[in-house]
Amino acid sequence: MCGIVGYVGSKPALSILMDGLRRLEYRGYDSAGVALVDGSGVSVTKAAGRISVLAAQLTEPMSQTTGIAHTRWATHGAPTDSNAHPHTDASGKIAIVHNGIIENYRALRTFLDKKGVKFTSDTDTEVLAQLIGLSYDGDLEEAVRRALHDVAGTYGIAVVCADQPGLIVAARKGSPLIVGVGKDEYILASDAAAILAHTSHVVYLADGEMASITRDGLQTTTLDAIPVTKDIEQVEWSLDQIELAGYDHFMLKEINEQPTSLETCLRGRIDLSEGQVHLGGLVDRMRDLVHAKRFILTACGTAWHAALVGEYLFEELIRVPVETEYASEFRYRNPIIDEGTVVIVVSQSGETADTLAALEEARQRGALTLGVVNVVGSSIARETDAGVFLHVGPEIGVASTKAFTGQVAVLAMIACLIGRRKHLSASNAAQFLEALAKVPDQTRSILDQADEAKKVAERYVDRENWLYLGRGYNYPVALEGALKLKEISYIHAEGLPAAEMKHGPIALITEGMPVVCIATKGTQYDRIMNNIEEVRTRGGSVIAVATEGDHAIEELADVVLRVPDTLEPLQPLLTAIPLQLIAFHAAVLRGCNVDKPRNLAKSVTVE
Ligand code: AGP
């Protein structure tokens, strides 16, 4: 999704803005632009395409020390030069960049048309720029305030004006904005990645808040001009965590980070001697969690797959009903939320629009809401009643990898934490946690065999349709493996509960069709072996993910990828990794943009 960067200070703004845009590229975009402002006016440069296209138009040195910049992921209006941000008002003195959707922009545009305003783009954002221009009478902050009172929808905006150089006015409703606090300088951005090179001290704007930012300070108010005191917080991530660090792709870096990201995720949270879990974010909610009558886990995409693993974990360890809901469905389905329902929202970014809306739906219906989130300070992290951070570090690749294993690990810990206060014995909990504590090292041994996954990609990369089969805890992993392949290599793949194949999809199997079967040792082993037989008799080519030491499977599978043995509920933490690697290598072999796949964004902040 779109990215915003703003700078006000004593340095030339352009290079800071362009570097900030590059650090937000992973969010996904299709055009970019920048507005620089000083006493002589507002200078806007913008272009469809990559940031390099914009940079090619900015070869002259620009000394302005105030500016705003934007990467746009097209919603209203095609990705063209004219639809790129920043947009200006009719006078050309006011420029704005905007993340979000102005839902009533058509009505506002009709109103402005009648006022004789001439539009130069098809965007909802230009409507807001013109509205601010119409409201402007010398005070930019007041003009923005007045305009926003007429706006319905979501926004994160930054606005500058030629009459007030050295000032950026920002406002937030439903689209994140963070202000980096430097020495006599401030960097405004959609997320911390664009700020970390300058400072780790930040102020998070909340929905309904505005900020007037100059090099001398930051004044925050509500939309009704009521002053708001904001704390300066510390971003826990470092710059090198958001850089490639020698890898060619963020996705491969993050796949290989999983031993350490899981160690960090677990650190200080599991007590093997007592068979206990310590999650500081849930301490005040334990009574509600122990007495919960039902859990609803809701998320999107990969996070939904992790939530589905969570459903199996919660039912096994806590023994209460659990449902996993797509956030986009949950929010519109008039869900039943009664006394004792706990809603757990799973999201890497903490900004996914559908997931945020599902959270709001749950809150309005009185549910206790927990967040399982990676980005500290994100909207979901701030709006849930309590929660647990993944602590897996920033995930830059659009395809979620270490966040998936982090989400599963956190859900496993929550299940054990609550289960221990219900029916889970100390010895069973200790056994579970001992197995969980071994997982980071076990992921290292899987990564040592990464070449085997690369060989699978090389062998089957030309096949246009794949199936992924799993049972029990590995059924969500089959879904996740298929999504990974689809979203970065553009090969069509379908994940299925293995037994479902004979209810239709088996008709798809043709000679040599790749069928990935997660066939690790456990309660479902014999049945998945039968499914493998069914695939083979129809000519399918079986790629098995199997437990180390299982040689029987070599009789049936064309290829075998190995994972160490662990308790069945923890197997997704291991079986997902070979599938991540297969997808990565297939995408590279097909020449796809692994970290920025077409049409995709790292955080889907629009519906
Ligand atoms: C997964 O690889 C995708 N990037 C996508 O499905 C993602 O998991 C989904 O959009 C949810 O994102 P979130 O975890 O940030 O809410």
Coordinates of C-alpha atoms and ligand atoms in Angstrom, one line a residue:
M1 CA 0.0 0.0 0.0
C2 CA 0.9 3.7 -0.3
G3 CA 3.8 5.3 1.6
I4 CA 4.2 8.8 3.0
V5 CA 7.4 10.6 3.9
G6 CA 7.7 14.2 5.1
Y7 CA 10.7 16.2 6.3
V8 CA 11.1 19.5 8.0
G9 CA 14.4 20.6 9.4
S10 CA 17.7 22.3 8.4
K11 CA 18.9 19.9 5.8
P12 CA 17.9 19.8 2.1
A13 CA 14.8 17.7 2.2
L14 CA 15.0 16.0 -1.3
S15 CA 17.6 13.3 -0.6
I16 CA 15.9 12.4 2.8
L17 CA 12.5 12.1 1.1
M18 CA 13.8 10.0 -1.7
D19 CA 15.7 7.7 0.6
G20 CA 12.5 7.4 2.7
L21 CA 10.5 6.4 -0.3
R22 CA 13.0 3.7 -1.2
R23 CA 12.7 2.3 2.3
L24 CA 8.9 2.2 1.8
E25 CA 9.0 0.5 -1.6
Y26 CA 8.3 -2.9 0.0
R27 CA 4.8 -1.6 0.8
G28 CA 3.9 -1.8 -2.9
Y29 CA 3.2 1.1 -5.3
D30 CA 2.9 2.0 -9.0
S31 CA 3.8 5.7 -9.0
A32 CA 5.7 8.2 -6.8
G33 CA 6.1 11.9 -6.3
V34 CA 7.6 14.7 -4.2
A35 CA 6.6 18.3 -3.3
L36 CA 9.3 20.7 -2.0
V37 CA 8.3 24.0 -0.5
D38 CA 10.0 27.3 0.4
G39 CA 9.1 31.0 0.2
S40 CA 9.1 30.9 -3.6
G41 CA 6.4 28.3 -3.8
V42 CA 5.7 24.6 -4.0
S43 CA 7.6 22.5 -6.5
V44 CA 5.9 19.2 -7.4
T45 CA 7.5 16.4 -9.4
K46 CA 5.7 13.0 -9.9
A47 CA 5.7 10.1 -12.2
A48 CA 4.1 6.7 -12.9
G49 CA 6.4 3.7 -12.4
R50 CA 9.2 3.0 -10.0
I51 CA 11.0 5.5 -7.9
S52 CA 13.9 5.5 -10.3
V53 CA 11.7 7.1 -12.9
L54 CA 10.9 9.9 -10.5
A55 CA 14.6 10.3 -9.5
A56 CA 15.5 10.7 -13.2
Q57 CA 13.4 13.9 -13.2
L58 CA 15.1 15.3 -10.1
T59 CA 18.7 15.8 -11.2
E60 CA 18.9 19.5 -10.3
P61 CA 20.0 20.2 -6.7
M62 CA 17.1 21.4 -4.6
S63 CA 17.8 23.2 -1.4
Q64 CA 14.3 23.4 0.2
T65 CA 14.3 22.1 3.7
T66 CA 10.7 21.2 3.9
G67 CA 8.9 18.6 1.7
I68 CA 6.5 15.7 1.4
A69 CA 6.7 12.6 -0.8
H70 CA 4.5 9.6 -1.6
T71 CA 4.4 6.2 -3.2
R72 CA 1.0 5.4 -4.6
W73 CA -0.8 2.1 -4.9
A74 CA -3.6 2.9 -7.2
T75 CA -7.2 2.7 -5.9
H76 CA -9.1 5.5 -7.6
G77 CA -7.6 6.3 -11.0
A78 CA -5.0 4.4 -13.0
P79 CA -1.3 4.7 -12.1
T80 CA -0.5 7.7 -14.4
D81 CA 1.7 10.8 -13.9
S82 CA -1.4 12.9 -13.4
N83 CA -2.9 10.6 -10.8
A84 CA 0.4 10.3 -8.8
H85 CA 0.7 12.2 -5.6
P86 CA 1.3 15.0 -4.5
H87 CA -1.8 16.8 -5.6
T88 CA -2.3 20.5 -5.4
D89 CA -5.2 22.9 -5.0
A90 CA -6.2 25.2 -7.8
S91 CA -3.8 27.9 -6.6
G92 CA -0.9 25.5 -6.7
K93 CA 0.2 26.8 -3.3
I94 CA -1.0 23.8 -1.3
A95 CA 0.2 20.2 -1.9
I96 CA -1.0 17.0 -0.3
V97 CA -0.1 13.3 -0.1
H98 CA -2.7 10.8 1.1
N99 CA -3.0 7.2 2.1
G100 CA -6.5 5.8 2.4
I101 CA -9.8 6.3 0.7
I102 CA -12.1 9.4 0.7
E103 CA -15.4 7.5 0.5
N104 CA -17.6 10.6 -0.2
Y105 CA -15.2 12.0 -2.8
R106 CA -17.8 11.9 -5.6
A107 CA -20.2 14.1 -3.6
L108 CA -17.4 16.5 -2.7
R109 CA -16.2 16.6 -6.3
T110 CA -19.7 17.5 -7.5
F111 CA -19.8 20.3 -4.8
L112 CA -16.4 21.5 -6.0
D113 CA -17.4 21.3 -9.7
K114 CA -20.3 23.6 -8.9
K115 CA -17.8 26.0 -7.4
G116 CA -15.9 26.0 -10.7
V117 CA -13.0 23.9 -9.6
K118 CA -11.2 22.2 -12.5
F119 CA -9.7 18.8 -11.8
T120 CA -6.5 17.4 -13.3
S121 CA -6.8 13.8 -12.1
D122 CA -9.3 11.0 -11.4
T123 CA -8.3 10.7 -7.8
D124 CA -10.1 11.1 -4.5
T125 CA -7.0 12.7 -3.1
E126 CA -7.2 15.7 -5.5
V127 CA -10.7 16.3 -4.2
L128 CA -9.3 16.7 -0.7
A129 CA -6.5 19.0 -2.0
Q130 CA -9.1 21.2 -3.7
L131 CA -11.3 21.2 -0.6
I132 CA -8.4 22.3 1.6
G133 CA -7.6 25.0 -1.0
L134 CA -11.2 26.3 -0.9
S135 CA -11.0 26.3 2.9
Y136 CA -7.7 28.1 3.1
D137 CA -7.6 31.7 4.4
G138 CA -4.0 32.0 5.5
D139 CA -4.0 29.3 8.2
L140 CA -3.1 25.9 6.7
E141 CA -3.9 23.9 9.9
E142 CA -7.4 25.4 10.1
A143 CA -8.0 24.8 6.4
V144 CA -7.0 21.1 6.8
R145 CA -9.2 20.9 9.9
R146 CA -12.2 22.4 8.1
A147 CA -11.8 20.2 5.1
L148 CA -11.5 17.0 7.1
H149 CA -14.7 17.7 8.9
D150 CA -16.5 17.3 5.5
V151 CA -14.6 14.0 4.7
A152 CA -15.8 10.5 5.2
G153 CA -13.4 7.6 4.8
T154 CA -9.8 6.9 5.8
Y155 CA -6.7 9.0 5.5
G156 CA -3.2 9.6 6.5
I157 CA -2.2 12.9 5.0
A158 CA 0.7 15.4 4.9
V159 CA 0.1 18.9 3.6
V160 CA 2.4 21.8 2.8
C161 CA 1.7 25.4 1.7
A162 CA 3.9 28.0 0.0
D163 CA 2.6 30.7 2.4
Q164 CA 3.9 28.7 5.4
P165 CA 7.2 27.1 4.3
G166 CA 8.7 25.1 7.2
L167 CA 5.4 23.7 8.2
I168 CA 3.9 20.3 7.5
V169 CA 0.3 19.6 8.7
A170 CA -0.5 15.9 9.2
A171 CA -3.7 14.1 10.1
R172 CA -4.6 10.5 10.6
K173 CA -7.8 8.5 10.5
G174 CA -7.4 4.8 9.7
S175 CA -4.0 5.0 8.0
P176 CA -0.9 5.1 10.1
L177 CA 1.4 8.0 10.6
I178 CA 4.5 8.2 12.7
V179 CA 6.6 11.3 13.4
G180 CA 10.4 10.7 13.9
V181 CA 11.8 13.2 16.4
G182 CA 15.3 14.3 15.5
K183 CA 17.5 17.1 16.5
D184 CA 15.8 20.3 15.1
E185 CA 14.3 18.1 12.5
Y186 CA 11.2 15.8 12.1
I187 CA 10.5 13.0 9.7
L188 CA 6.9 12.0 9.1
A189 CA 6.2 8.6 7.7
S190 CA 3.7 5.8 7.2
D191 CA 6.0 3.4 9.0
A192 CA 9.3 3.3 10.9
A193 CA 11.3 2.0 8.0
A194 CA 11.6 5.5 6.5
I195 CA 12.6 7.0 9.9
L196 CA 15.2 4.6 11.4
A197 CA 18.1 6.1 9.4
H198 CA 17.5 9.4 11.2
T199 CA 16.1 8.6 14.7
S200 CA 14.5 5.8 16.7
H201 CA 12.5 8.3 18.8
V202 CA 9.0 8.6 17.5
V203 CA 5.5 9.9 18.2
Y204 CA 2.6 7.7 17.0
L205 CA -0.4 9.7 15.8
A206 CA -3.7 8.1 16.7
D207 CA -6.9 8.2 14.7
G208 CA -8.6 11.6 14.9
E209 CA -5.4 13.4 15.6
M210 CA -3.6 16.2 13.7
A211 CA 0.0 17.4 14.0
S212 CA 1.6 20.7 13.0
I213 CA 5.2 20.1 12.5
T214 CA 8.0 22.6 12.2
R215 CA 11.7 22.3 12.8
D216 CA 11.1 23.8 16.2
G217 CA 8.5 21.4 17.4
L218 CA 5.4 19.3 17.0
Q219 CA 2.0 20.4 18.1
T220 CA -0.7 17.6 18.3
T221 CA -4.4 18.2 18.5
T222 CA -7.7 16.5 17.9
L223 CA -9.7 17.4 14.7
D224 CA -11.6 19.7 17.0
A225 CA -8.4 21.6 17.9
I226 CA -8.1 20.2 21.4
P227 CA -4.4 19.8 22.4
V228 CA -3.2 16.3 22.8
T229 CA 0.0 15.4 24.8
K230 CA 1.9 12.7 23.1
D231 CA 4.8 10.5 24.5
I232 CA 8.0 10.1 22.6
E233 CA 8.5 6.4 22.2
Q234 CA 11.4 4.3 21.1
V235 CA 11.3 2.1 18.0
E236 CA 12.8 -1.3 18.9
W237 CA 14.1 -2.1 15.4
S238 CA 17.5 -1.1 14.0
L239 CA 18.5 0.1 10.6
D240 CA 20.4 -3.1 9.7
Q241 CA 17.3 -5.1 10.3
I242 CA 15.6 -3.4 7.4
E243 CA 18.5 -3.7 5.0
L244 CA 19.4 -6.7 2.8
A245 CA 22.6 -7.4 4.9
G246 CA 24.2 -9.2 1.9
Y247 CA 21.2 -11.1 0.7
D248 CA 19.8 -10.5 -2.8
H249 CA 16.2 -10.6 -1.5
F250 CA 14.5 -9.7 1.8
M251 CA 12.4 -12.9 1.5
L252 CA 15.5 -15.2 1.6
K253 CA 17.0 -13.1 4.4
E254 CA 13.8 -13.5 6.4
I255 CA 13.5 -17.2 5.7
N256 CA 17.0 -17.6 7.0
E257 CA 16.3 -15.4 10.0
Q258 CA 13.8 -17.8 11.4
P259 CA 16.1 -19.6 13.8
T260 CA 17.0 -16.3 15.4
S261 CA 13.6 -14.7 15.0
L262 CA 12.0 -17.7 16.8
E263 CA 14.6 -17.5 19.5
T264 CA 13.8 -13.9 20.0
C265 CA 10.0 -14.6 19.9
L266 CA 10.4 -17.3 22.6
R267 CA 13.0 -15.5 24.7
G268 CA 12.0 -15.0 28.4
R269 CA 8.5 -16.4 27.7
I270 CA 8.8 -20.1 28.4
D271 CA 9.8 -21.6 31.8
L272 CA 10.7 -25.3 31.2
S273 CA 11.2 -26.1 34.9
E274 CA 7.7 -25.1 35.8
G275 CA 6.0 -25.9 32.4
Q276 CA 4.8 -22.3 32.4
V277 CA 4.5 -19.5 29.9
H278 CA 5.0 -15.8 30.8
L279 CA 3.3 -13.3 28.5
G280 CA 3.4 -9.9 30.1
G281 CA 0.8 -8.5 27.7
L282 CA -1.9 -10.9 29.0
V283 CA -1.2 -10.8 32.7
D284 CA -4.2 -8.5 33.4
R285 CA -6.5 -10.5 31.3
M286 CA -5.9 -14.0 32.6
R287 CA -9.1 -14.3 34.5
D288 CA -11.1 -13.5 31.3
L289 CA -9.0 -15.9 29.2
V290 CA -9.3 -18.8 31.6
H291 CA -13.1 -18.4 31.8
A292 CA -13.5 -17.8 28.1
K293 CA -16.3 -19.9 26.6
R294 CA -15.2 -19.5 23.0
F295 CA -12.4 -18.0 20.9
I296 CA -12.6 -16.5 17.5
L297 CA -9.4 -16.0 15.6
T298 CA -9.6 -13.6 12.7
A299 CA -7.0 -12.5 10.1
C300 CA -6.2 -12.4 6.4
G301 CA -3.8 -14.3 4.1
T302 CA -0.9 -15.9 5.8
A303 CA -2.0 -14.6 9.2
W304 CA -5.2 -16.5 8.7
H305 CA -3.3 -19.7 8.0
A306 CA -1.4 -19.2 11.3
A307 CA -4.7 -18.5 13.0
L308 CA -6.0 -21.8 11.7
V309 CA -3.0 -23.6 13.3
G310 CA -4.0 -21.7 16.4
E311 CA -7.5 -23.1 16.3
Y312 CA -6.1 -26.6 16.4
L313 CA -3.7 -25.7 19.2
F314 CA -6.4 -23.9 21.3
E315 CA -8.8 -26.8 21.0
E316 CA -6.2 -29.3 21.9
L317 CA -4.6 -27.5 24.8
I318 CA -7.5 -25.3 26.2
R319 CA -10.4 -27.5 25.2
V320 CA -12.9 -24.8 24.4
P321 CA -14.6 -24.1 21.0
V322 CA -12.5 -22.1 18.6
E323 CA -13.4 -20.7 15.1
T324 CA -11.1 -19.1 12.6
E325 CA -12.6 -16.4 10.5
Y326 CA -11.5 -14.5 7.4
A327 CA -11.5 -10.9 8.7
S328 CA -13.1 -9.7 5.5
E329 CA -16.1 -12.1 6.0
F330 CA -16.3 -11.7 9.8
R331 CA -16.8 -7.9 9.6
Y332 CA -19.8 -8.2 7.4
R333 CA -21.4 -11.4 8.6
N334 CA -23.3 -10.0 11.6
P335 CA -21.3 -12.4 13.8
I336 CA -22.6 -13.8 17.1
I337 CA -20.4 -12.5 19.9
D338 CA -21.8 -13.4 23.4
E339 CA -20.6 -13.3 27.0
G340 CA -17.2 -15.1 27.3
T341 CA -16.2 -14.7 23.6
V342 CA -12.6 -13.7 23.1
V343 CA -11.5 -12.4 19.7
I344 CA -7.9 -12.8 18.8
V345 CA -6.7 -10.7 15.8
V346 CA -3.6 -11.9 14.1
S347 CA -1.6 -9.5 11.9
Q348 CA 2.0 -9.0 11.0
S349 CA 1.7 -5.3 10.1
G350 CA -1.1 -4.5 12.5
E351 CA -2.6 -2.2 9.7
T352 CA -4.6 -4.6 7.4
A353 CA -7.8 -2.8 6.7
D354 CA -10.1 -5.9 6.8
T355 CA -8.5 -7.1 10.0
L356 CA -8.8 -3.7 11.7
A357 CA -12.4 -3.6 10.7
A358 CA -13.0 -7.0 12.1
L359 CA -11.4 -5.9 15.3
E360 CA -13.7 -2.9 15.5
E361 CA -16.7 -5.1 14.9
A362 CA -15.7 -7.4 17.8
R363 CA -15.1 -4.4 20.1
Q364 CA -18.4 -2.9 19.3
R365 CA -20.1 -6.2 20.2
G366 CA -18.4 -6.3 23.5
A367 CA -15.7 -9.0 23.0
L368 CA -12.4 -9.0 24.8
T369 CA -9.9 -8.5 22.0
L370 CA -6.3 -9.7 21.8
G371 CA -3.7 -8.8 19.2
V372 CA -1.0 -11.1 17.9
V373 CA 1.0 -8.5 16.0
N374 CA 4.6 -7.9 14.9
V375 CA 4.7 -4.1 14.4
V376 CA 4.9 -2.3 17.7
G377 CA 2.8 0.9 17.7
S378 CA 0.6 -0.4 14.9
S379 CA -3.1 0.3 14.9
I380 CA -4.2 -3.2 15.9
A381 CA -1.6 -3.2 18.6
R382 CA -3.0 0.0 20.0
E383 CA -6.7 -0.8 19.6
T384 CA -6.9 -4.3 21.1
D385 CA -7.5 -4.7 24.8
A386 CA -4.3 -6.7 25.2
G387 CA -1.9 -8.7 23.1
V388 CA 1.4 -10.4 22.4
F389 CA 4.0 -9.1 20.1
L390 CA 5.8 -11.5 17.7
H391 CA 9.3 -9.9 18.3
V392 CA 10.5 -11.4 15.0
G393 CA 11.9 -8.1 13.7
P394 CA 10.7 -6.1 10.7
E395 CA 9.4 -8.2 7.8
I396 CA 10.1 -6.4 4.5
G397 CA 9.4 -9.1 1.9
V398 CA 5.8 -9.0 0.8
A399 CA 5.6 -12.8 1.2
S400 CA 5.2 -13.4 4.9
T401 CA 7.7 -16.0 6.2
K402 CA 9.2 -15.4 9.6
A403 CA 6.0 -13.7 10.7
F404 CA 4.1 -16.9 10.0
T405 CA 6.3 -19.0 12.2
G406 CA 6.3 -16.2 14.8
Q407 CA 2.5 -16.1 14.8
V408 CA 2.3 -19.9 15.2
A409 CA 4.8 -19.8 18.0
V410 CA 2.9 -17.1 19.9
L411 CA -0.4 -18.8 19.5
A412 CA 1.2 -22.0 20.8
M413 CA 2.5 -20.1 23.8
I414 CA -1.0 -18.5 24.4
A415 CA -2.6 -22.0 24.2
C416 CA -0.2 -23.4 26.7
L417 CA -0.5 -20.4 29.0
I418 CA -4.3 -20.7 29.2
G419 CA -4.3 -24.5 29.0
R420 CA -2.1 -24.7 32.1
R421 CA -4.8 -22.9 34.1
K422 CA -7.4 -25.4 32.9
H423 CA -6.7 -29.0 32.1
L424 CA -3.1 -29.1 30.9
S425 CA -0.8 -30.8 33.4
A426 CA 2.6 -29.5 34.4
S427 CA 4.3 -32.5 32.8
N428 CA 2.4 -32.3 29.5
A429 CA 3.0 -28.5 29.4
A430 CA 6.7 -29.1 30.2
Q431 CA 6.9 -31.7 27.4
F432 CA 5.2 -29.2 25.0
L433 CA 7.5 -26.3 25.9
E434 CA 10.6 -28.5 25.7
A435 CA 9.7 -29.4 22.2
L436 CA 8.9 -25.7 21.4
A437 CA 12.3 -24.6 22.8
K438 CA 14.1 -27.0 20.4
V439 CA 12.3 -25.6 17.3
P440 CA 14.8 -22.7 16.5
D441 CA 17.7 -25.2 16.3
Q442 CA 15.5 -27.6 14.3
T443 CA 14.8 -24.8 11.8
R444 CA 18.6 -24.4 11.3
S445 CA 18.9 -28.1 10.3
I446 CA 16.1 -27.6 7.7
L447 CA 17.8 -24.5 6.3
D448 CA 21.0 -26.5 6.0
Q449 CA 19.1 -28.6 3.4
A450 CA 17.9 -25.6 1.5
D451 CA 19.4 -26.8 -1.8
E452 CA 16.9 -29.7 -1.8
A453 CA 14.1 -27.3 -2.0
K454 CA 15.9 -25.4 -4.8
K455 CA 16.1 -28.7 -6.7
V456 CA 12.4 -29.1 -6.4
A457 CA 11.8 -25.7 -7.8
E458 CA 14.2 -26.4 -10.7
R459 CA 12.5 -29.6 -11.5
Y460 CA 8.9 -28.4 -11.5
V461 CA 9.1 -24.6 -12.2
D462 CA 7.6 -25.0 -15.7
R463 CA 4.4 -26.6 -14.3
E464 CA 1.5 -24.2 -14.2
N465 CA -0.6 -26.0 -11.6
W466 CA 0.4 -27.5 -8.3
L467 CA -1.5 -29.1 -5.4
Y468 CA -0.6 -28.9 -1.7
L469 CA -2.0 -31.6 0.6
G470 CA -1.9 -31.8 4.4
R471 CA -3.8 -33.2 7.3
G472 CA -4.5 -32.0 10.8
Y473 CA -2.0 -29.4 11.9
N474 CA -0.4 -29.6 8.5
Y475 CA -3.6 -28.7 6.6
P476 CA -3.0 -24.9 7.2
V477 CA 0.6 -25.4 6.1
A478 CA -0.7 -26.8 2.8
L479 CA -2.7 -23.7 2.4
E480 CA 0.2 -21.5 3.3
G481 CA 2.6 -23.3 0.9
A482 CA 0.2 -22.9 -1.9
L483 CA -0.2 -19.2 -1.2
K484 CA 3.6 -18.6 -1.1
L485 CA 4.0 -20.2 -4.5
K486 CA 1.0 -18.3 -6.0
E487 CA 1.9 -14.8 -4.7
I488 CA 5.6 -14.7 -5.7
S489 CA 6.0 -17.1 -8.7
Y490 CA 2.5 -16.6 -10.1
I491 CA 2.1 -20.3 -10.6
H492 CA -1.4 -21.5 -9.7
A493 CA -1.5 -23.7 -6.6
E494 CA -4.3 -25.0 -4.4
G495 CA -3.9 -26.1 -0.8
L496 CA -6.4 -28.8 0.4
P497 CA -7.1 -31.0 3.4
A498 CA -5.7 -34.2 1.9
A499 CA -8.9 -36.2 2.3
E500 CA -10.8 -33.6 0.3
M501 CA -8.9 -34.5 -2.8
K502 CA -11.1 -37.4 -3.6
H503 CA -14.2 -35.1 -3.4
G504 CA -13.3 -33.4 -6.6
P505 CA -9.8 -32.0 -7.0
I506 CA -8.4 -35.4 -7.8
A507 CA -9.8 -34.9 -11.2
L508 CA -7.2 -32.3 -11.8
I509 CA -4.3 -34.7 -11.5
T510 CA -2.5 -35.2 -14.7
E511 CA 0.8 -37.0 -15.6
G512 CA 3.6 -35.2 -13.8
M513 CA 1.5 -32.7 -12.0
P514 CA 3.5 -31.6 -8.9
V515 CA 1.6 -32.5 -5.7
V516 CA 3.3 -31.4 -2.4
C517 CA 2.3 -33.8 0.4
I518 CA 3.1 -32.9 4.0
A519 CA 3.6 -36.5 5.3
T520 CA 5.4 -36.1 8.7
K521 CA 5.2 -38.8 11.4
G522 CA 2.0 -38.5 13.5
T523 CA -1.6 -39.5 13.9
Q524 CA -2.4 -38.8 10.2
Y525 CA 0.7 -40.5 8.7
D526 CA -1.0 -43.7 7.4
R527 CA -3.8 -41.7 5.9
I528 CA -1.6 -39.2 4.1
M529 CA 0.4 -42.2 2.7
N530 CA -2.9 -43.5 1.2
N531 CA -3.4 -40.1 -0.4
I532 CA 0.1 -40.2 -1.8
E533 CA -0.8 -43.6 -3.4
E534 CA -4.0 -42.1 -4.9
V535 CA -1.9 -39.3 -6.4
R536 CA 0.7 -41.7 -7.8
T537 CA -1.8 -44.0 -9.4
R538 CA -3.1 -41.0 -11.4
G539 CA 0.4 -40.0 -12.6
G540 CA 0.9 -37.1 -10.2
S541 CA 4.5 -36.3 -9.1
V542 CA 4.8 -36.5 -5.3
I543 CA 6.9 -34.0 -3.4
A544 CA 6.8 -35.2 0.2
V545 CA 7.8 -33.2 3.3
A546 CA 8.7 -36.0 5.6
T547 CA 10.2 -36.7 9.0
E548 CA 14.0 -37.3 9.2
G549 CA 14.6 -41.1 9.3
D550 CA 11.4 -42.0 7.5
H551 CA 12.6 -44.2 4.7
A552 CA 9.3 -45.9 3.8
I553 CA 8.1 -42.7 2.1
E554 CA 11.0 -42.9 -0.4
E555 CA 9.1 -45.8 -2.0
L556 CA 6.2 -43.6 -2.9
A557 CA 7.5 -40.0 -3.3
D558 CA 9.4 -38.7 -6.3
V559 CA 11.2 -36.2 -4.0
V560 CA 11.5 -36.1 -0.2
L561 CA 12.3 -33.0 1.8
R562 CA 13.2 -33.7 5.4
V563 CA 12.2 -32.0 8.7
P564 CA 13.2 -33.0 12.2
D565 CA 10.7 -34.9 14.4
T566 CA 8.6 -32.8 16.8
L567 CA 5.2 -32.9 18.5
E568 CA 2.5 -32.8 16.0
P569 CA 1.0 -29.5 17.2
L570 CA 4.4 -27.9 16.5
Q571 CA 5.1 -29.4 13.1
P572 CA 3.8 -26.3 11.2
L573 CA 6.8 -24.4 12.6
L574 CA 9.1 -26.8 10.6
T575 CA 7.0 -28.0 7.6
A576 CA 6.3 -24.4 6.4
I577 CA 10.0 -23.7 5.8
P578 CA 10.7 -26.1 2.9
L579 CA 7.6 -24.7 1.2
Q580 CA 8.8 -21.1 1.7
L581 CA 12.0 -22.1 0.0
I582 CA 10.3 -23.9 -2.9
A583 CA 8.2 -20.8 -3.6
F584 CA 11.3 -18.5 -3.3
H585 CA 13.4 -20.4 -5.8
A586 CA 10.5 -20.9 -8.2
A587 CA 10.0 -17.2 -8.2
V588 CA 13.7 -16.5 -8.8
L589 CA 13.8 -19.1 -11.6
R590 CA 10.8 -17.4 -13.3
G591 CA 12.4 -14.0 -13.0
C592 CA 9.7 -12.6 -10.7
N593 CA 10.2 -9.7 -8.4
V594 CA 10.4 -11.8 -5.2
D595 CA 10.2 -9.0 -2.7
K596 CA 7.7 -6.8 -4.6
P597 CA 5.3 -9.2 -6.5
R598 CA 3.0 -7.7 -9.0
N599 CA -0.3 -6.2 -7.7
L600 CA 0.7 -7.0 -4.1
A601 CA 1.5 -4.8 -1.1
K602 CA 3.1 -5.7 2.2
S603 CA 0.2 -4.3 4.2
V604 CA -3.2 -4.1 2.6
T605 CA -4.5 -0.9 4.2
V606 CA -7.5 -0.6 1.9
E607 CA -10.6 -2.8 1.6
Ligands
AGP1 C1 1.3 -13.3 2.8 O1 2.5 -13.7 2.3 C2 0.8 -12.0 2.3 N1 1.8 -11.0 2.4 C3 -0.6 -11.6 2.8 O2 -1.4 -12.7 2.7 C4 -0.6 -11.2 4.3 O3 -0.3 -12.3 5.1 C5 -2.0 -10.6 4.6 O4 -2.2 -9.5 3.8 C6 -2.1 -10.2 6.1 O5 -1.2 -9.2 6.4 P1 -1.0 -8.9 8.0 O6 -0.4 -10.1 8.6 O7 0.0 -7.7 8.0 O8 -2.3 -8.5 8.5

